[in-house]
XYZ file of C-alpha atoms in Angstrom:
156
model
C 51.879 16.385 64.805
C 53.179 19.705 63.414
C 49.835 21.379 64.048
C 50.083 20.186 67.660
C 53.596 21.624 67.831
C 52.355 24.996 66.534
C 49.542 24.940 69.081
C 52.000 24.149 71.878
C 54.319 26.947 70.730
C 51.451 29.458 70.767
C 50.318 28.301 74.203
C 53.614 29.724 75.517
C 52.497 33.257 74.612
C 48.678 33.136 74.312
C 45.816 32.794 76.739
C 45.164 29.036 76.915
C 41.471 29.083 76.014
C 42.112 31.211 72.923
C 44.438 28.878 70.999
C 42.546 27.071 68.253
C 43.094 25.371 64.915
C 40.985 27.432 62.504
C 42.047 25.697 59.279
C 43.229 22.094 59.006
C 45.018 20.400 56.114
C 43.548 22.469 53.293
C 45.305 21.963 49.970
C 46.818 25.063 48.342
C 48.099 24.684 44.790
C 50.987 26.685 43.362
C 52.788 26.635 40.020
C 55.124 23.810 40.949
C 53.968 22.376 44.292
C 50.961 21.784 46.500
C 50.905 22.554 50.229
C 48.761 21.241 53.046
C 47.879 24.353 55.043
C 46.700 24.545 58.623
C 46.177 27.706 60.668
C 46.559 27.975 64.429
C 45.449 31.226 66.078
C 45.407 32.625 69.583
C 45.045 35.809 71.613
C 48.322 37.028 73.070
C 48.606 37.113 76.838
C 49.095 40.519 78.440
C 52.615 41.930 78.232
C 53.607 39.566 75.400
C 55.376 41.302 72.515
C 55.738 40.325 68.886
C 59.381 39.525 69.643
C 58.212 37.116 72.373
C 56.030 35.371 69.786
C 58.994 34.926 67.428
C 61.091 33.519 70.264
C 58.320 31.061 71.170
C 57.588 29.878 67.644
C 60.898 29.883 65.747
C 62.394 27.858 64.354
C 59.057 26.693 63.032
C 58.243 23.041 63.554
C 57.518 22.675 59.852
C 61.219 23.225 59.158
C 62.702 21.649 62.270
C 60.487 18.668 63.026
C 59.057 17.265 66.213
C 59.712 16.897 69.006
C 61.450 20.208 68.381
C 64.380 20.002 70.860
C 65.394 16.552 69.607
C 64.902 17.516 65.961
C 67.066 20.629 66.372
C 69.776 18.535 67.993
C 69.744 16.072 65.079
C 69.822 18.920 62.538
C 72.819 20.460 64.316
C 74.591 17.101 64.296
C 73.847 16.053 60.700
C 73.682 19.194 58.572
C 77.163 20.203 57.393
C 76.476 23.955 57.208
C 74.371 26.501 59.070
C 71.000 27.143 57.424
C 71.526 30.900 57.559
C 68.394 32.734 56.444
C 66.652 29.549 55.279
C 63.852 28.650 57.681
C 64.297 31.883 59.586
C 61.970 34.834 59.696
C 61.534 37.673 57.207
C 59.290 40.660 57.790
C 58.972 43.738 59.934
C 58.062 44.970 63.405
C 56.338 48.355 63.577
C 56.498 50.974 66.319
C 53.042 49.989 67.603
C 54.184 46.480 68.501
C 52.705 44.770 65.455
C 54.585 42.424 63.161
C 54.104 40.906 59.732
C 56.422 37.936 59.340
C 56.946 34.894 57.140
C 59.134 31.810 57.174
C 62.055 32.284 54.764
C 61.663 29.443 52.273
C 61.762 29.489 48.455
C 64.264 32.333 48.754
C 67.478 33.330 47.017
C 70.440 34.753 48.893
C 72.794 36.730 46.676
C 76.298 37.201 48.024
C 79.345 38.391 46.083
C 77.596 37.925 42.760
C 76.467 34.367 43.455
C 72.915 33.212 44.140
C 72.200 30.541 46.746
C 68.984 28.526 46.976
C 68.157 26.102 49.786
C 65.337 23.577 49.884
C 64.417 20.571 51.952
C 61.836 17.883 52.486
C 59.948 16.588 55.495
C 61.486 13.262 56.426
C 59.125 10.907 58.246
C 59.148 7.200 59.033
C 57.700 6.089 55.700
C 59.568 8.587 53.501
C 60.939 7.289 50.214
C 64.397 8.852 49.700
C 63.989 9.233 45.921
C 60.615 10.951 46.345
C 62.007 13.303 48.987
C 64.897 14.175 46.666
C 62.429 14.871 43.830
C 60.385 17.085 46.171
C 63.481 19.043 47.168
C 64.416 19.614 43.524
C 60.860 20.758 42.769
C 60.895 23.195 45.681
C 64.222 24.670 44.572
C 63.095 24.998 40.959
C 60.960 28.134 41.399
C 63.704 30.391 42.793
C 66.186 28.884 40.313
C 63.796 29.751 37.456
C 63.507 33.278 38.858
C 67.300 33.628 38.799
C 67.427 32.335 35.214
C 64.690 34.769 34.143
C 66.428 37.695 35.850
C 69.707 36.804 34.145
C 68.032 36.538 30.741
C 66.441 39.981 31.236
C 69.864 41.504 31.931
C 71.042 40.344 28.505
C 68.290 42.230 26.651
């Protein structure tokens, strides 16, 4: 479903025949989690800028859910605070119209001497609340460990 959402988002800014899933549900392993990774690619339509692509694809369906308009409405209703940077975009646009961007997850925001970490889980019909909570804690653990390591280095 989320791959379909990504494909539909890209169809807003790409030539229709060019949008394709080039990688589907490959497992990537990291120190504390595993991800299912899919890649959707397309050729931008004429006169489409990198900013247009961001507008068409963010917030990403992987962090909002599907169908996107309904999911965003539910998030707005149920989440007590704004997500801020979490789930947004980090990267750069160059003067040639190119961009290199990433979804801001597994990040730490430092404000007024305090570090903030956000994490979440994908809730679906057959989700088990305890498992989703465990997943969220696991996802938050890497940036929390980084903060702990940075603090221990300051004491040396």
